[in-house]
JSON list of C-alpha atoms in Angstrom, two decimals:
[
{"chain": "A", "resi": 1, "resn": "UNK", "atom": "CA", "xyz": [-114.18, 38.94, 140.00]},
{"chain": "A", "resi": 2, "resn": "UNK", "atom": "CA", "xyz": [-115.72, 40.63, 136.76]},
{"chain": "A", "resi": 3, "resn": "UNK", "atom": "CA", "xyz": [-115.06, 44.11, 135.86]},
{"chain": "A", "resi": 4, "resn": "UNK", "atom": "CA", "xyz": [-117.04, 46.22, 133.41]},
{"chain": "A", "resi": 5, "resn": "UNK", "atom": "CA", "xyz": [-114.96, 48.09, 131.12]},
{"chain": "A", "resi": 6, "resn": "UNK", "atom": "CA", "xyz": [-115.07, 51.88, 131.19]},
{"chain": "A", "resi": 7, "resn": "UNK", "atom": "CA", "xyz": [-117.08, 53.49, 128.02]},
{"chain": "A", "resi": 8, "resn": "UNK", "atom": "CA", "xyz": [-115.01, 54.85, 125.57]},
{"chain": "A", "resi": 9, "resn": "UNK", "atom": "CA", "xyz": [-114.59, 58.62, 126.04]},
{"chain": "A", "resi": 10, "resn": "UNK", "atom": "CA", "xyz": [-114.68, 60.94, 122.98]},
{"chain": "A", "resi": 11, "resn": "UNK", "atom": "CA", "xyz": [-111.48, 62.26, 121.60]},
{"chain": "A", "resi": 12, "resn": "UNK", "atom": "CA", "xyz": [-112.60, 62.08, 118.00]},
{"chain": "A", "resi": 13, "resn": "UNK", "atom": "CA", "xyz": [-113.51, 65.23, 116.15]},
{"chain": "A", "resi": 14, "resn": "UNK", "atom": "CA", "xyz": [-115.17, 63.30, 113.29]},
{"chain": "A", "resi": 15, "resn": "UNK", "atom": "CA", "xyz": [-117.57, 61.48, 115.72]},
{"chain": "A", "resi": 16, "resn": "UNK", "atom": "CA", "xyz": [-118.49, 64.58, 117.45]},
{"chain": "A", "resi": 17, "resn": "UNK", "atom": "CA", "xyz": [-119.21, 66.08, 114.32]},
{"chain": "A", "resi": 18, "resn": "UNK", "atom": "CA", "xyz": [-121.29, 63.13, 113.13]},
{"chain": "A", "resi": 19, "resn": "UNK", "atom": "CA", "xyz": [-123.18, 62.99, 116.44]},
{"chain": "A", "resi": 20, "resn": "UNK", "atom": "CA", "xyz": [-123.77, 66.76, 116.38]},
{"chain": "A", "resi": 21, "resn": "UNK", "atom": "CA", "xyz": [-125.16, 66.46, 112.89]},
{"chain": "A", "resi": 22, "resn": "UNK", "atom": "CA", "xyz": [-127.62, 63.66, 113.86]},
{"chain": "A", "resi": 23, "resn": "UNK", "atom": "CA", "xyz": [-128.56, 65.82, 116.71]},
{"chain": "A", "resi": 24, "resn": "UNK", "atom": "CA", "xyz": [-129.56, 68.64, 114.57]},
{"chain": "A", "resi": 25, "resn": "UNK", "atom": "CA", "xyz": [-131.66, 66.15, 112.28]},
{"chain": "A", "resi": 26, "resn": "UNK", "atom": "CA", "xyz": [-133.30, 64.93, 115.34]},
{"chain": "A", "resi": 27, "resn": "UNK", "atom": "CA", "xyz": [-134.36, 68.62, 116.39]},
{"chain": "A", "resi": 28, "resn": "UNK", "atom": "CA", "xyz": [-135.67, 69.33, 112.78]},
{"chain": "A", "resi": 29, "resn": "UNK", "atom": "CA", "xyz": [-137.57, 66.12, 112.52]},
{"chain": "A", "resi": 30, "resn": "UNK", "atom": "CA", "xyz": [-138.20, 64.88, 116.05]},
{"chain": "A", "resi": 31, "resn": "UNK", "atom": "CA", "xyz": [-137.11, 61.48, 114.94]},
{"chain": "A", "resi": 32, "resn": "UNK", "atom": "CA", "xyz": [-133.68, 60.22, 116.34]},
{"chain": "A", "resi": 33, "resn": "UNK", "atom": "CA", "xyz": [-131.55, 58.96, 113.76]},
{"chain": "A", "resi": 34, "resn": "UNK", "atom": "CA", "xyz": [-129.96, 55.51, 114.54]},
{"chain": "A", "resi": 35, "resn": "UNK", "atom": "CA", "xyz": [-126.75, 55.59, 116.17]},
{"chain": "A", "resi": 36, "resn": "UNK", "atom": "CA", "xyz": [-127.64, 58.98, 118.31]},
{"chain": "A", "resi": 37, "resn": "UNK", "atom": "CA", "xyz": [-128.65, 58.05, 121.62]},
{"chain": "A", "resi": 38, "resn": "UNK", "atom": "CA", "xyz": [-127.64, 55.24, 124.05]},
{"chain": "A", "resi": 39, "resn": "UNK", "atom": "CA", "xyz": [-130.95, 53.17, 125.13]},
{"chain": "A", "resi": 40, "resn": "UNK", "atom": "CA", "xyz": [-130.32, 54.34, 128.70]},
{"chain": "A", "resi": 41, "resn": "UNK", "atom": "CA", "xyz": [-129.70, 57.96, 127.59]},
{"chain": "A", "resi": 42, "resn": "UNK", "atom": "CA", "xyz": [-130.19, 60.33, 130.55]},
{"chain": "A", "resi": 43, "resn": "UNK", "atom": "CA", "xyz": [-131.86, 63.70, 129.67]},
{"chain": "A", "resi": 44, "resn": "UNK", "atom": "CA", "xyz": [-131.68, 66.83, 131.81]},
{"chain": "A", "resi": 45, "resn": "UNK", "atom": "CA", "xyz": [-133.80, 69.52, 130.25]},
{"chain": "A", "resi": 46, "resn": "UNK", "atom": "CA", "xyz": [-133.47, 73.03, 131.78]},
{"chain": "A", "resi": 47, "resn": "UNK", "atom": "CA", "xyz": [-136.01, 75.80, 130.73]},
{"chain": "A", "resi": 48, "resn": "UNK", "atom": "CA", "xyz": [-136.92, 79.20, 132.51]},
{"chain": "A", "resi": 49, "resn": "UNK", "atom": "CA", "xyz": [-138.47, 78.29, 135.67]},
{"chain": "A", "resi": 50, "resn": "UNK", "atom": "CA", "xyz": [-138.61, 74.73, 135.19]},
{"chain": "A", "resi": 51, "resn": "UNK", "atom": "CA", "xyz": [-136.61, 71.39, 134.95]},
{"chain": "A", "resi": 52, "resn": "UNK", "atom": "CA", "xyz": [-137.47, 67.94, 133.56]},
{"chain": "A", "resi": 53, "resn": "UNK", "atom": "CA", "xyz": [-135.40, 64.70, 133.39]},
{"chain": "A", "resi": 54, "resn": "UNK", "atom": "CA", "xyz": [-135.85, 61.29, 131.70]},
{"chain": "A", "resi": 55, "resn": "UNK", "atom": "CA", "xyz": [-133.66, 58.18, 132.00]},
{"chain": "A", "resi": 56, "resn": "UNK", "atom": "CA", "xyz": [-134.18, 56.19, 128.74]},
{"chain": "A", "resi": 57, "resn": "UNK", "atom": "CA", "xyz": [-133.85, 57.09, 124.97]},
{"chain": "A", "resi": 58, "resn": "UNK", "atom": "CA", "xyz": [-137.70, 57.10, 124.39]},
{"chain": "A", "resi": 59, "resn": "UNK", "atom": "CA", "xyz": [-138.36, 59.24, 127.53]},
{"chain": "A", "resi": 60, "resn": "UNK", "atom": "CA", "xyz": [-135.76, 61.84, 126.22]},
{"chain": "A", "resi": 61, "resn": "UNK", "atom": "CA", "xyz": [-137.55, 61.75, 122.79]},
{"chain": "A", "resi": 62, "resn": "UNK", "atom": "CA", "xyz": [-140.85, 62.33, 124.46]},
{"chain": "A", "resi": 63, "resn": "UNK", "atom": "CA", "xyz": [-139.72, 65.22, 126.47]},
{"chain": "A", "resi": 64, "resn": "UNK", "atom": "CA", "xyz": [-138.63, 66.94, 123.21]},
{"chain": "A", "resi": 65, "resn": "UNK", "atom": "CA", "xyz": [-141.78, 66.25, 121.25]},
{"chain": "A", "resi": 66, "resn": "UNK", "atom": "CA", "xyz": [-144.03, 67.48, 124.29]},
{"chain": "A", "resi": 67, "resn": "UNK", "atom": "CA", "xyz": [-142.37, 70.84, 123.85]},
{"chain": "A", "resi": 68, "resn": "UNK", "atom": "CA", "xyz": [-141.84, 70.74, 120.14]},
{"chain": "A", "resi": 69, "resn": "UNK", "atom": "CA", "xyz": [-144.70, 68.69, 118.65]},
{"chain": "A", "resi": 70, "resn": "UNK", "atom": "CA", "xyz": [-143.49, 69.10, 115.05]},
{"chain": "A", "resi": 71, "resn": "UNK", "atom": "CA", "xyz": [-140.43, 69.66, 113.13]},
{"chain": "A", "resi": 72, "resn": "UNK", "atom": "CA", "xyz": [-138.48, 72.71, 112.25]},
{"chain": "A", "resi": 73, "resn": "UNK", "atom": "CA", "xyz": [-135.26, 74.19, 111.25]},
{"chain": "A", "resi": 74, "resn": "UNK", "atom": "CA", "xyz": [-132.07, 74.98, 112.92]},
{"chain": "A", "resi": 75, "resn": "UNK", "atom": "CA", "xyz": [-130.23, 77.98, 111.10]},
{"chain": "A", "resi": 76, "resn": "UNK", "atom": "CA", "xyz": [-127.31, 78.38, 113.27]},
{"chain": "A", "resi": 77, "resn": "UNK", "atom": "CA", "xyz": [-125.12, 75.93, 115.25]},
{"chain": "A", "resi": 78, "resn": "UNK", "atom": "CA", "xyz": [-121.73, 75.95, 116.98]},
{"chain": "A", "resi": 79, "resn": "UNK", "atom": "CA", "xyz": [-119.99, 72.83, 118.06]},
{"chain": "A", "resi": 80, "resn": "UNK", "atom": "CA", "xyz": [-117.16, 72.52, 120.58]},
{"chain": "A", "resi": 81, "resn": "UNK", "atom": "CA", "xyz": [-115.49, 68.96, 121.38]},
{"chain": "A", "resi": 82, "resn": "UNK", "atom": "CA", "xyz": [-114.81, 68.28, 124.95]},
{"chain": "A", "resi": 83, "resn": "UNK", "atom": "CA", "xyz": [-112.95, 65.44, 126.55]},
{"chain": "A", "resi": 84, "resn": "UNK", "atom": "CA", "xyz": [-116.06, 63.53, 127.23]},
{"chain": "A", "resi": 85, "resn": "UNK", "atom": "CA", "xyz": [-118.29, 64.60, 124.44]},
{"chain": "A", "resi": 86, "resn": "UNK", "atom": "CA", "xyz": [-119.21, 67.99, 122.78]},
{"chain": "A", "resi": 87, "resn": "UNK", "atom": "CA", "xyz": [-121.17, 71.32, 123.40]},
{"chain": "A", "resi": 88, "resn": "UNK", "atom": "CA", "xyz": [-123.58, 72.19, 120.75]},
{"chain": "A", "resi": 89, "resn": "UNK", "atom": "CA", "xyz": [-125.31, 75.49, 120.66]},
{"chain": "A", "resi": 90, "resn": "UNK", "atom": "CA", "xyz": [-128.34, 76.02, 118.36]},
{"chain": "A", "resi": 91, "resn": "UNK", "atom": "CA", "xyz": [-131.15, 78.38, 117.43]},
{"chain": "A", "resi": 92, "resn": "UNK", "atom": "CA", "xyz": [-134.19, 76.73, 116.55]},
{"chain": "A", "resi": 93, "resn": "UNK", "atom": "CA", "xyz": [-137.19, 78.05, 114.36]},
{"chain": "A", "resi": 94, "resn": "UNK", "atom": "CA", "xyz": [-140.55, 76.07, 114.04]},
{"chain": "A", "resi": 95, "resn": "UNK", "atom": "CA", "xyz": [-144.25, 76.49, 113.60]},
{"chain": "A", "resi": 96, "resn": "UNK", "atom": "CA", "xyz": [-147.00, 75.23, 115.81]},
{"chain": "A", "resi": 97, "resn": "UNK", "atom": "CA", "xyz": [-150.53, 75.66, 115.48]},
{"chain": "A", "resi": 98, "resn": "UNK", "atom": "CA", "xyz": [-150.27, 78.42, 113.05]},
{"chain": "A", "resi": 99, "resn": "UNK", "atom": "CA", "xyz": [-147.79, 80.26, 115.04]},
{"chain": "A", "resi": 100, "resn": "UNK", "atom": "CA", "xyz": [-143.91, 80.83, 114.47]},
{"chain": "A", "resi": 101, "resn": "UNK", "atom": "CA", "xyz": [-141.44, 80.13, 117.42]},
{"chain": "A", "resi": 102, "resn": "UNK", "atom": "CA", "xyz": [-137.87, 80.72, 118.22]},
{"chain": "A", "resi": 103, "resn": "UNK", "atom": "CA", "xyz": [-135.42, 79.48, 120.97]},
{"chain": "A", "resi": 104, "resn": "UNK", "atom": "CA", "xyz": [-131.79, 79.02, 121.57]},
{"chain": "A", "resi": 105, "resn": "UNK", "atom": "CA", "xyz": [-130.39, 76.13, 123.31]},
{"chain": "A", "resi": 106, "resn": "UNK", "atom": "CA", "xyz": [-126.99, 74.85, 124.59]},
{"chain": "A", "resi": 107, "resn": "UNK", "atom": "CA", "xyz": [-126.55, 71.22, 124.90]},
{"chain": "A", "resi": 108, "resn": "UNK", "atom": "CA", "xyz": [-123.87, 69.27, 126.73]},
{"chain": "A", "resi": 109, "resn": "UNK", "atom": "CA", "xyz": [-123.53, 65.67, 125.49]},
{"chain": "A", "resi": 110, "resn": "UNK", "atom": "CA", "xyz": [-121.38, 63.17, 127.07]},
{"chain": "A", "resi": 111, "resn": "UNK", "atom": "CA", "xyz": [-120.46, 60.26, 124.61]},
{"chain": "A", "resi": 112, "resn": "UNK", "atom": "CA", "xyz": [-119.78, 56.77, 125.57]},
{"chain": "A", "resi": 113, "resn": "UNK", "atom": "CA", "xyz": [-119.24, 53.99, 123.09]},
{"chain": "A", "resi": 114, "resn": "UNK", "atom": "CA", "xyz": [-119.97, 56.15, 119.91]},
{"chain": "A", "resi": 115, "resn": "UNK", "atom": "CA", "xyz": [-123.33, 57.42, 121.08]},
{"chain": "A", "resi": 116, "resn": "UNK", "atom": "CA", "xyz": [-124.84, 60.08, 123.33]},
{"chain": "A", "resi": 117, "resn": "UNK", "atom": "CA", "xyz": [-125.27, 58.71, 126.59]},
{"chain": "A", "resi": 118, "resn": "UNK", "atom": "CA", "xyz": [-126.07, 61.83, 128.62]},
{"chain": "A", "resi": 119, "resn": "UNK", "atom": "CA", "xyz": [-127.72, 65.21, 127.48]},
{"chain": "A", "resi": 120, "resn": "UNK", "atom": "CA", "xyz": [-128.32, 68.41, 129.50]},
{"chain": "A", "resi": 121, "resn": "UNK", "atom": "CA", "xyz": [-130.18, 71.07, 127.43]},
{"chain": "A", "resi": 122, "resn": "UNK", "atom": "CA", "xyz": [-130.24, 74.74, 128.68]},
{"chain": "A", "resi": 123, "resn": "UNK", "atom": "CA", "xyz": [-133.14, 76.63, 126.84]},
{"chain": "A", "resi": 124, "resn": "UNK", "atom": "CA", "xyz": [-133.98, 80.27, 126.79]},
{"chain": "A", "resi": 125, "resn": "UNK", "atom": "CA", "xyz": [-137.77, 79.18, 126.60]},
{"chain": "A", "resi": 126, "resn": "UNK", "atom": "CA", "xyz": [-139.88, 79.50, 123.46]},
{"chain": "A", "resi": 127, "resn": "UNK", "atom": "CA", "xyz": [-140.14, 82.95, 121.99]},
{"chain": "A", "resi": 128, "resn": "UNK", "atom": "CA", "xyz": [-143.42, 83.59, 119.86]},
{"chain": "A", "resi": 129, "resn": "UNK", "atom": "CA", "xyz": [-143.37, 86.12, 116.94]},
{"chain": "A", "resi": 130, "resn": "UNK", "atom": "CA", "xyz": [-144.33, 88.99, 119.30]},
{"chain": "A", "resi": 131, "resn": "UNK", "atom": "CA", "xyz": [-141.48, 88.39, 121.62]},
{"chain": "A", "resi": 132, "resn": "UNK", "atom": "CA", "xyz": [-138.94, 88.02, 118.55]},
{"chain": "A", "resi": 133, "resn": "UNK", "atom": "CA", "xyz": [-140.21, 91.26, 117.24]},
{"chain": "A", "resi": 134, "resn": "UNK", "atom": "CA", "xyz": [-140.09, 93.16, 120.53]},
{"chain": "A", "resi": 135, "resn": "UNK", "atom": "CA", "xyz": [-136.62, 91.90, 121.14]},
{"chain": "A", "resi": 136, "resn": "UNK", "atom": "CA", "xyz": [-135.56, 93.13, 117.58]},
{"chain": "A", "resi": 137, "resn": "UNK", "atom": "CA", "xyz": [-136.95, 96.59, 118.29]},
{"chain": "A", "resi": 138, "resn": "UNK", "atom": "CA", "xyz": [-135.39, 96.78, 121.78]},
{"chain": "A", "resi": 139, "resn": "UNK", "atom": "CA", "xyz": [-131.84, 95.36, 121.18]},
{"chain": "A", "resi": 140, "resn": "UNK", "atom": "CA", "xyz": [-129.16, 95.55, 118.48]},
{"chain": "A", "resi": 141, "resn": "UNK", "atom": "CA", "xyz": [-127.27, 92.28, 118.30]},
{"chain": "A", "resi": 142, "resn": "UNK", "atom": "CA", "xyz": [-123.66, 92.58, 117.07]},
{"chain": "A", "resi": 143, "resn": "UNK", "atom": "CA", "xyz": [-123.76, 89.03, 115.70]},
{"chain": "A", "resi": 144, "resn": "UNK", "atom": "CA", "xyz": [-126.69, 86.80, 114.67]}
]
């Protein structure tokens, strides 16, 4: 009888920080750094009123590029290490077709064998400049 060893679970904060940094680079460039995603990455992307999935690294990357065709910047992040991976909260800003955009996302990443094997992304939806301005006029945020 052959057995498949269980994947290594994440307990190392340094690995979580390294992978989170690579994930931010991916969000900013749309090119996944080596050692970020497993080849059989499972992606579950939830946005307002819709949900998409992919079952390979290339499929997950294509989901990202379809929604955010260019690079951008991630001005704020928060990382929390979990027993099986990490949670990464981000704010993103980017330009597309001459317009500026903004969103917030929470990503739950499972790590196996030193790479992200599953990622669930929960997104606020993309806010255009008018939505960002309307929000700033209507709401006072205590923290950015």
